[in-house]
Coordinates of C-alpha atoms and ligand atoms in Angstrom, one line a residue:
M1 CA 0.0 0.0 0.0
S2 CA 1.4 3.4 -0.9
D3 CA 1.0 6.8 0.7
T4 CA 0.0 9.0 -2.3
Y5 CA -0.1 12.2 -0.2
L6 CA 3.6 11.7 0.8
E7 CA 4.5 11.2 -2.9
L8 CA 2.5 14.3 -3.9
V9 CA 3.9 16.8 -1.4
N10 CA 7.4 15.8 -2.3
S11 CA 7.0 16.6 -5.9
G12 CA 6.9 19.9 -7.9
P13 CA 3.9 22.3 -7.6
A14 CA 2.1 20.3 -4.9
A15 CA 5.1 20.7 -2.6
A16 CA 4.8 24.5 -2.9
V17 CA 1.0 24.5 -2.3
A18 CA 1.4 22.3 0.8
K19 CA 4.1 24.7 2.1
K20 CA 1.9 27.7 1.5
L21 CA -1.1 26.2 3.2
G22 CA 0.9 24.9 6.1
L23 CA -0.2 21.3 5.4
P24 CA 1.9 18.4 6.8
R25 CA 4.9 17.7 4.6
P26 CA 6.2 14.3 5.5
A27 CA 9.7 13.7 4.2
P28 CA 11.0 10.5 2.5
L29 CA 13.0 8.7 5.2
R30 CA 16.5 7.4 4.8
R31 CA 16.4 3.6 5.0
T32 CA 18.9 0.8 4.7
D33 CA 18.0 -0.9 1.5
A34 CA 18.6 -4.6 1.2
D35 CA 21.9 -4.5 -0.7
A36 CA 23.3 -1.4 0.8
V37 CA 24.1 -2.3 4.4
D38 CA 27.5 -0.7 3.7
Q39 CA 26.0 2.8 3.4
P40 CA 27.5 5.4 5.8
L41 CA 26.1 5.2 9.3
T42 CA 25.1 8.9 9.4
P43 CA 24.5 11.3 6.5
G44 CA 27.2 13.7 7.7
P45 CA 29.6 14.5 10.7
V46 CA 28.6 13.7 14.2
L47 CA 28.7 16.3 17.0
V48 CA 29.2 15.0 20.5
L49 CA 28.0 17.3 23.3
S50 CA 27.8 16.8 27.0
D51 CA 27.0 18.5 30.3
S52 CA 30.0 19.5 32.3
A53 CA 29.8 16.4 34.5
S54 CA 29.8 14.0 31.6
T55 CA 32.9 15.0 29.6
G56 CA 34.9 11.9 30.4
E57 CA 32.0 9.7 29.2
A58 CA 31.5 11.9 26.1
D59 CA 35.2 11.4 25.3
A60 CA 34.7 7.6 25.4
V61 CA 31.6 7.9 23.2
A62 CA 33.5 10.1 20.7
A63 CA 36.4 7.6 20.6
D64 CA 33.9 4.8 19.8
L65 CA 32.3 6.8 17.0
L66 CA 35.8 7.5 15.6
S67 CA 36.5 3.8 15.6
W68 CA 33.5 3.4 13.3
D69 CA 35.2 5.8 10.8
L70 CA 32.7 8.6 11.5
D71 CA 33.7 12.3 11.2
V72 CA 33.4 13.2 14.9
R73 CA 33.5 16.8 16.2
R74 CA 33.5 18.2 19.7
D75 CA 32.7 21.8 18.7
T76 CA 29.9 23.3 16.7
R77 CA 31.9 24.9 13.9
L78 CA 30.7 23.5 10.5
G79 CA 31.3 24.6 6.9
D80 CA 28.6 26.8 5.4
H81 CA 27.2 24.1 3.2
D82 CA 27.7 21.2 5.5
R83 CA 25.0 19.5 7.6
W84 CA 25.3 17.5 10.8
G85 CA 24.5 13.8 10.3
A86 CA 23.8 13.4 14.0
V87 CA 24.2 15.0 17.4
V88 CA 24.9 12.8 20.4
V89 CA 24.3 14.4 23.7
V90 CA 25.9 12.7 26.7
L91 CA 24.1 13.4 29.9
T92 CA 25.1 10.5 32.1
G93 CA 26.6 12.6 34.8
L94 CA 23.6 14.9 35.4
T95 CA 22.9 15.5 39.1
H96 CA 20.7 18.6 38.8
P97 CA 18.2 19.8 36.1
A98 CA 20.1 23.1 35.9
Q99 CA 23.1 21.3 34.3
L100 CA 20.9 20.5 31.3
S101 CA 20.8 24.1 30.1
E102 CA 24.2 24.3 28.5
P103 CA 24.1 21.1 26.3
A104 CA 20.4 21.7 25.6
L105 CA 21.0 25.3 24.3
T106 CA 24.1 24.2 22.3
L107 CA 22.0 21.5 20.7
G108 CA 19.3 24.1 19.9
S109 CA 21.9 26.3 18.2
V110 CA 22.9 23.5 15.7
L111 CA 19.4 22.0 14.9
R112 CA 18.9 24.1 11.8
K113 CA 22.0 22.5 10.4
L114 CA 20.8 18.9 11.0
A115 CA 20.7 16.9 7.7
P116 CA 17.5 15.4 6.4
S117 CA 17.0 12.1 8.3
G118 CA 19.6 13.3 10.8
R119 CA 19.7 12.0 14.3
V120 CA 19.7 13.4 17.9
V121 CA 20.6 10.7 20.4
T122 CA 20.8 11.3 24.2
L123 CA 22.7 9.1 26.6
S124 CA 21.4 9.4 30.2
R125 CA 20.9 7.4 33.4
T126 CA 17.8 5.6 34.7
A127 CA 15.6 7.5 37.0
P128 CA 14.1 5.8 40.1
P129 CA 11.3 3.3 39.3
A130 CA 7.8 4.6 39.2
L131 CA 6.9 3.1 42.5
A132 CA 9.9 2.9 44.9
A133 CA 9.2 0.5 47.7
P134 CA 8.2 2.7 50.8
S135 CA 10.7 0.7 52.8
G136 CA 13.5 1.1 50.3
D137 CA 16.4 3.5 50.4
D138 CA 15.5 7.1 50.0
V139 CA 16.3 8.6 46.6
D140 CA 17.9 12.0 46.2
P141 CA 15.3 14.1 44.4
A142 CA 17.6 16.4 42.4
P143 CA 19.4 13.7 40.4
A144 CA 16.1 11.9 40.1
A145 CA 14.6 15.1 38.6
A146 CA 17.6 15.6 36.3
R147 CA 17.5 12.1 35.0
H148 CA 13.8 12.0 34.5
G149 CA 14.0 15.4 33.0
V150 CA 15.9 14.0 30.0
D151 CA 12.8 12.0 29.2
G152 CA 10.6 15.1 28.6
F153 CA 13.5 17.0 27.0
L154 CA 14.2 14.3 24.4
R155 CA 10.6 13.6 23.5
S156 CA 10.1 17.3 22.9
V157 CA 13.2 17.7 20.8
A158 CA 12.0 14.8 18.7
K159 CA 8.7 16.7 18.1
E160 CA 10.6 19.8 16.8
L161 CA 12.8 18.0 14.3
R162 CA 11.9 18.1 10.6
A163 CA 12.8 16.5 7.3
G164 CA 12.8 12.9 8.6
A165 CA 15.2 13.6 11.4
T166 CA 14.6 11.7 14.6
G167 CA 15.4 12.0 18.3
N168 CA 15.8 9.0 20.6
G169 CA 17.6 8.2 23.8
L170 CA 19.5 5.4 25.5
V171 CA 19.0 5.2 29.2
L172 CA 21.8 3.4 31.1
A173 CA 21.2 1.7 34.4
D174 CA 23.7 2.7 37.1
G175 CA 26.9 0.6 36.7
V176 CA 26.5 0.3 32.9
E177 CA 29.4 2.0 31.2
V178 CA 29.0 4.0 28.0
S179 CA 31.5 1.6 26.4
S180 CA 29.4 -1.5 27.2
V181 CA 28.3 -3.5 24.1
S182 CA 24.6 -2.8 24.3
V183 CA 25.2 1.0 24.6
R184 CA 27.4 0.8 21.5
G185 CA 25.0 -1.4 19.7
G186 CA 22.0 0.8 20.6
L187 CA 23.9 3.9 19.6
R188 CA 24.8 2.4 16.2
F189 CA 21.1 1.3 15.7
L190 CA 19.7 4.7 16.6
L191 CA 22.3 6.6 14.4
S192 CA 21.8 4.4 11.4
A193 CA 19.1 4.3 8.7
R194 CA 17.8 1.1 10.4
S195 CA 16.0 3.1 13.0
A196 CA 14.2 5.3 10.3
F197 CA 10.7 5.1 12.0
V198 CA 11.8 5.0 15.7
D199 CA 11.3 8.4 17.0
G200 CA 10.9 10.0 20.4
Q201 CA 11.8 6.8 22.2
L202 CA 14.0 5.9 25.2
L203 CA 15.5 2.5 25.4
T204 CA 16.9 1.2 28.6
V205 CA 20.2 -0.7 28.8
G206 CA 19.9 -2.6 32.0
T207 CA 23.1 -4.6 32.1
D208 CA 26.4 -4.9 30.3
A209 CA 25.5 -8.3 28.9
G210 CA 25.8 -9.0 25.2
T211 CA 28.6 -9.6 22.7
E212 CA 30.1 -7.5 19.9
P213 CA 29.4 -9.2 16.6
A214 CA 32.3 -10.3 14.5
D215 CA 30.8 -8.4 11.6
W216 CA 28.5 -5.5 12.4
R217 CA 26.9 -5.9 8.9
R218 CA 25.9 -9.6 9.5
P219 CA 25.5 -9.8 13.3
L220 CA 23.2 -12.8 13.1
T221 CA 25.6 -15.1 11.4
G222 CA 25.2 -18.6 12.8
A223 CA 21.7 -17.9 14.3
V224 CA 18.6 -19.9 13.5
A225 CA 15.3 -17.9 13.8
V226 CA 11.6 -18.7 13.6
V227 CA 9.2 -16.0 12.5
T228 CA 5.4 -16.7 12.9
G229 CA 3.0 -15.0 10.5
A230 CA 5.8 -15.0 7.9
A231 CA 3.7 -15.1 4.7
R232 CA 3.2 -11.4 4.3
G233 CA 3.4 -7.9 5.8
I234 CA 5.7 -7.3 8.7
G235 CA 6.5 -11.1 9.1
A236 CA 7.7 -11.4 5.5
E237 CA 10.0 -8.4 6.0
V238 CA 11.3 -9.8 9.3
V239 CA 12.3 -12.9 7.4
R240 CA 14.1 -10.9 4.8
V241 CA 16.0 -8.7 7.3
L242 CA 17.0 -11.5 9.6
A243 CA 18.3 -13.4 6.6
R244 CA 20.2 -10.3 5.4
D245 CA 21.8 -10.0 8.8
G246 CA 23.1 -13.6 8.5
A247 CA 20.4 -15.8 10.1
Q248 CA 18.9 -19.0 8.8
V249 CA 15.1 -18.6 9.0
L250 CA 12.2 -20.8 9.5
G251 CA 8.9 -19.2 8.5
V252 CA 5.5 -20.2 10.0
D253 CA 2.0 -19.4 8.7
V254 CA -1.4 -21.0 8.4
P255 CA -1.9 -23.5 5.6
A256 CA -4.2 -21.1 3.8
A257 CA -1.2 -18.8 3.3
G258 CA 1.0 -21.7 2.2
E259 CA 1.8 -20.5 -1.3
A260 CA 2.7 -17.0 -0.2
L261 CA 4.8 -18.4 2.7
S262 CA 6.8 -20.6 0.3
A263 CA 7.5 -17.7 -2.0
V264 CA 8.8 -15.6 1.0
M265 CA 11.0 -18.4 2.3
N266 CA 12.3 -19.5 -1.1
A267 CA 13.5 -16.0 -1.7
V268 CA 15.9 -16.2 1.3
G269 CA 16.7 -19.9 1.1
G270 CA 14.7 -20.5 4.3
T271 CA 12.3 -23.2 5.4
A272 CA 8.5 -22.9 5.3
L273 CA 6.3 -24.6 8.0
Q274 CA 2.5 -24.5 7.6
L275 CA 1.2 -24.4 11.1
D276 CA -1.5 -22.6 13.1
V277 CA 0.2 -21.0 16.1
T278 CA -2.8 -21.8 18.2
A279 CA -2.1 -25.6 17.9
D280 CA -1.3 -27.1 21.3
D281 CA 1.9 -28.6 20.0
A282 CA 3.0 -25.5 17.9
A283 CA 6.2 -24.9 19.9
D284 CA 7.3 -28.6 19.7
R285 CA 6.7 -28.7 16.0
I286 CA 8.7 -25.6 15.4
L287 CA 11.6 -27.0 17.6
D288 CA 11.5 -30.3 15.8
V289 CA 11.8 -28.7 12.4
A290 CA 14.5 -26.2 13.5
R291 CA 16.6 -28.9 15.2
S292 CA 16.3 -31.5 12.4
R293 CA 17.1 -28.9 9.7
F294 CA 19.6 -26.6 11.4
G295 CA 20.6 -28.4 14.7
H296 CA 19.3 -25.7 17.0
L297 CA 16.9 -22.7 17.4
D298 CA 18.1 -19.3 18.8
L299 CA 15.6 -16.6 18.0
V300 CA 11.8 -16.6 18.2
V301 CA 9.7 -13.8 16.6
H302 CA 6.1 -13.9 17.7
N303 CA 4.6 -11.9 14.8
A304 CA 1.4 -13.8 13.8
G305 CA -1.6 -11.6 14.6
I306 CA -5.2 -10.9 13.6
L307 CA -7.6 -8.0 13.9
R308 CA -11.3 -8.5 14.9
D309 CA -12.3 -4.9 15.5
K310 CA -15.8 -4.1 16.9
L311 CA -17.0 -1.7 19.5
L312 CA -17.3 -3.6 22.8
A313 CA -21.1 -3.1 22.8
N314 CA -21.3 -5.0 19.5
M315 CA -18.5 -7.5 20.3
T316 CA -19.2 -11.2 19.8
P317 CA -17.6 -14.0 21.9
E318 CA -16.2 -15.5 18.7
K319 CA -14.3 -12.3 17.7
F320 CA -13.0 -11.6 21.2
E321 CA -11.9 -15.1 21.9
A322 CA -10.4 -15.8 18.4
L323 CA -8.2 -12.7 18.8
L324 CA -7.0 -13.5 22.3
A325 CA -6.2 -17.1 21.1
V326 CA -3.9 -16.0 18.3
N327 CA -2.4 -12.7 19.6
I328 CA -1.6 -13.6 23.2
A329 CA -2.6 -17.1 24.3
A330 CA -0.5 -18.7 21.5
P331 CA 2.8 -16.8 22.3
L332 CA 2.2 -17.5 26.1
R333 CA 1.8 -21.2 25.5
M334 CA 4.7 -21.4 23.1
N335 CA 7.0 -19.6 25.5
E336 CA 6.4 -22.3 28.2
T337 CA 8.7 -24.3 25.8
F338 CA 10.9 -21.6 24.3
A339 CA 11.8 -19.8 27.6
A340 CA 12.6 -23.0 29.4
P341 CA 16.3 -23.4 30.1
G342 CA 18.2 -25.4 27.4
T343 CA 15.6 -24.9 24.6
L344 CA 16.9 -21.8 22.7
G345 CA 20.5 -21.0 21.9
G346 CA 23.2 -22.8 19.9
Q347 CA 26.9 -22.3 20.6
A348 CA 27.2 -19.0 18.7
V349 CA 24.1 -17.0 19.6
A350 CA 22.3 -16.2 22.8
P351 CA 18.5 -16.9 23.1
R352 CA 16.2 -14.2 22.0
I353 CA 12.4 -13.8 22.0
V354 CA 10.9 -10.7 20.3
S355 CA 7.2 -10.2 20.2
L356 CA 4.8 -7.9 18.4
A357 CA 2.9 -5.5 20.7
S358 CA 1.2 -2.4 19.3
T359 CA 0.7 1.2 20.2
S360 CA -3.0 0.2 20.7
G361 CA -1.8 -1.9 23.6
I362 CA -0.2 1.3 25.1
A363 CA -2.9 3.9 24.4
G364 CA -6.0 1.8 23.8
N365 CA -7.9 2.2 20.6
R366 CA -11.7 2.6 20.0
G367 CA -13.0 -0.6 18.5
Q368 CA -10.0 -2.6 19.6
T369 CA -10.7 -3.8 23.2
N370 CA -9.7 -7.3 22.3
Y371 CA -6.6 -6.3 20.3
A372 CA -5.4 -3.8 22.9
A373 CA -5.9 -6.3 25.7
A374 CA -3.8 -8.9 23.8
K375 CA -1.1 -6.4 22.8
A376 CA -0.9 -4.9 26.3
G377 CA -0.7 -8.5 27.4
I378 CA 2.4 -8.9 25.2
I379 CA 4.1 -6.0 27.0
G380 CA 3.3 -7.7 30.4
M381 CA 4.4 -11.1 29.2
T382 CA 7.7 -9.6 27.9
R383 CA 8.4 -7.9 31.3
A384 CA 7.7 -11.2 33.1
L385 CA 10.0 -13.1 30.7
A386 CA 13.0 -10.9 31.3
G387 CA 14.1 -12.8 34.4
P388 CA 13.7 -16.3 33.1
M389 CA 15.3 -15.4 29.8
S390 CA 18.3 -13.7 31.5
R391 CA 18.9 -17.0 33.3
T392 CA 19.2 -18.7 30.0
G393 CA 21.7 -16.1 28.9
G394 CA 19.2 -14.4 26.7
T395 CA 16.6 -11.7 26.5
A396 CA 12.9 -11.1 25.7
N397 CA 11.7 -7.8 24.2
A398 CA 8.8 -6.5 22.2
V399 CA 8.3 -3.9 19.5
A400 CA 5.1 -1.8 19.4
P401 CA 4.5 -0.6 15.9
G402 CA 2.3 2.4 15.3
F403 CA 0.7 2.7 11.9
I404 CA 2.5 0.5 9.4
E405 CA 1.5 0.2 5.7
T406 CA 0.4 -3.4 5.4
D407 CA -2.6 -5.5 4.2
M408 CA -3.8 -5.4 7.8
T409 CA -3.9 -1.6 7.9
A410 CA -5.3 -1.4 4.4
T411 CA -8.6 -2.6 5.9
V412 CA -8.7 0.6 8.2
P413 CA -11.3 3.1 6.8
A414 CA -9.7 5.8 4.6
V415 CA -10.2 8.8 6.9
A416 CA -8.9 7.0 10.0
R417 CA -6.0 5.8 7.9
Q418 CA -5.1 9.4 6.9
I419 CA -5.4 10.5 10.5
A420 CA -3.2 7.7 11.8
R421 CA -0.5 8.5 9.2
R422 CA -0.4 12.3 9.8
T423 CA -0.6 12.3 13.6
S424 CA 3.0 11.2 14.2
S425 CA 6.1 13.4 14.3
L426 CA 7.2 11.9 11.0
Q427 CA 3.7 12.6 9.6
Q428 CA 3.6 9.2 7.8
G429 CA 3.0 5.5 8.3
G430 CA 6.0 3.3 8.7
L431 CA 7.0 0.4 6.4
P432 CA 7.2 -3.2 7.4
V433 CA 11.0 -3.0 7.0
D434 CA 11.1 -0.4 9.8
V435 CA 9.6 -2.9 12.3
A436 CA 11.8 -5.6 10.9
E437 CA 15.0 -3.6 11.5
A438 CA 14.0 -3.0 15.2
I439 CA 13.3 -6.7 15.7
A440 CA 16.7 -7.6 14.1
F441 CA 18.4 -5.2 16.4
L442 CA 16.8 -6.6 19.5
A443 CA 17.6 -10.1 18.3
S444 CA 21.2 -9.3 17.8
P445 CA 24.1 -10.2 20.1
Q446 CA 24.9 -6.5 20.6
A447 CA 21.5 -6.0 22.3
G448 CA 22.1 -8.5 25.2
G449 CA 21.9 -5.8 27.8
I450 CA 18.4 -4.8 26.7
N451 CA 15.8 -7.0 28.3
G452 CA 12.0 -6.9 29.1
Q453 CA 11.6 -3.7 27.1
T454 CA 9.0 -2.6 24.5
L455 CA 10.4 -0.4 21.8
R456 CA 7.9 1.6 19.9
V457 CA 8.3 1.9 16.1
C458 CA 5.7 4.5 15.5
G459 CA 7.3 7.7 14.2
Q460 CA 6.4 9.2 17.6
M461 CA 2.7 8.8 17.1
V462 CA 0.7 11.1 19.3
V463 CA -1.3 8.3 20.9
G464 CA -0.2 7.0 24.2
Q465 CA 3.4 8.2 24.4
Ligands
NAD501 P1 -0.8 -9.2 8.3 O1 -2.3 -9.5 8.5 O2 -0.4 -8.5 7.1 O3 0.0 -10.5 8.5 C1 -0.2 -11.4 9.6 C2 0.2 -12.8 9.2 O4 0.0 -13.7 10.4 C3 -0.6 -13.4 8.1 O5 0.3 -13.9 7.1 C4 -1.5 -14.4 8.7 O6 -1.8 -15.5 7.8 C5 -0.6 -14.8 9.9 N1 -1.4 -15.5 10.9 C6 -2.6 -15.1 11.4 N2 -3.1 -16.0 12.3 C7 -2.2 -17.0 12.3 C8 -2.1 -18.2 13.0 N3 -3.1 -18.6 13.9 N4 -1.0 -19.0 12.9 C9 0.0 -18.7 12.0 N5 -0.1 -17.5 11.3 C10 -1.1 -16.7 11.5 O7 -0.4 -8.3 9.6 P2 0.8 -7.3 9.8 O8 0.3 -5.9 9.6 O9 2.0 -7.7 9.0 O10 1.1 -7.5 11.4 C11 2.0 -8.4 11.9 C12 2.0 -8.2 13.4 O11 2.3 -6.9 13.8 C13 0.7 -8.6 14.1 O12 1.0 -9.2 15.3 C14 0.1 -7.2 14.3 O13 -0.9 -7.2 15.3 C15 1.3 -6.4 14.6 N6 1.1 -4.9 14.4 C16 0.8 -4.4 13.1 C17 0.6 -3.1 12.9 C18 0.4 -2.5 11.6 O14 0.2 -1.2 11.5 N7 0.4 -3.2 10.5 C19 0.7 -2.2 14.0 C20 0.9 -2.8 15.3 C21 1.1 -4.1 15.4

């Protein structure tokens, strides 16, 4: 499905009219195309800023960026015709909100020179949990305010960016160094074209677990992955991106989608398995095929999903129950097998489970009580799996797509579709590849310190942020 409005406002006379009328002007986003994983990480030089208490950590970040052959600068001078590819703002040492002024205003002074699809990335520290135990240690309010302040700052910066540029943050738990592999992996992802539709998000790096891939361009070499709902849409793209990143892939879909599934899997030299994920023995059948074909299974992507929209007042038991069965009961049942110690993980690759949530599960959505209950359930399931998965040496995470252009969203009424597209900071829907890239990152060895999280891939949609 294509977004005709986006194409129109980026061409000739219609662009001028849209500008004059103050209409939304979504920009084409820089993406990593299949054969061009070697494209530069950023579309220009990278400026590293910090507050005065974080200069040591900013030096370490700058050294890392240099080691990736980026043009790294520590001052704001730039040639007249040059544009910043990215600005990284290191705020890990903040102890009082007042310390934010200097790096914030410096960032403001360079934003007009940010390249199209440029990046702003903050690095900061975790604030205290939402509900500290009343009997726990007291928390000093000023550092807590400073750390939590970055959250509001970053999300607002992201809303001010234009021309496909995005703003995101990595939030480091105390004790996690800026040089730890998941911080470096996260930074690479957020700087790159792979994160095109991730905007206004903060991703927590909880530990220094994870390993640096031998080859950043093919980090999943040696991994075996299963993707459910692989015949079309997001699932088909996940298959393609995981294969591009080096994985061998097993694709699952219902028998009715068998022909499309074969076409998707043949294109990447993968294996097709016709299977309904609601079957009691679904996990065992997947494991049997993966082990007999590849010897092991490392990554599980719970992507299969259905819509059965109805206002609750008109909802039928069939629609409510069928949706819960596919979208949440099936992943829950399969994880009893997949999250058990010794099930996932070969020699080379740590276990990973990545599940599809949705912004509807965060904000709620009219007509989607069943869907939102299931997708919020995915977020809860993912948090609960973090502990058991870390004991297997792995992680469980989720992605929450906003409006993505697929056959599923093609069924959304036209007006609602236009509203969903334009009410994000990037003023457009995402593409299946955008979700697939986020899943591939969370599945990668360099994301081992990110666990129990839900990453939104929604262009900073206004709902439920
Ligand atoms: P889609 O309808 O295009 O594809 C879903 C696939 O899942 C289909 O191939 C379908 O045959 C398969 N499937 C359905 N029931 C199955 C079952 N019981 N067993 C095995 N396979 C089954 O959907 P999509 O838009 O690509 O969405 C993929 C996932 O992303 C879903 O979980 C969806 O809820 C989620 N999501 C999508 C969007 C979006 O905007 N498209 C937004 C948020 C979340």
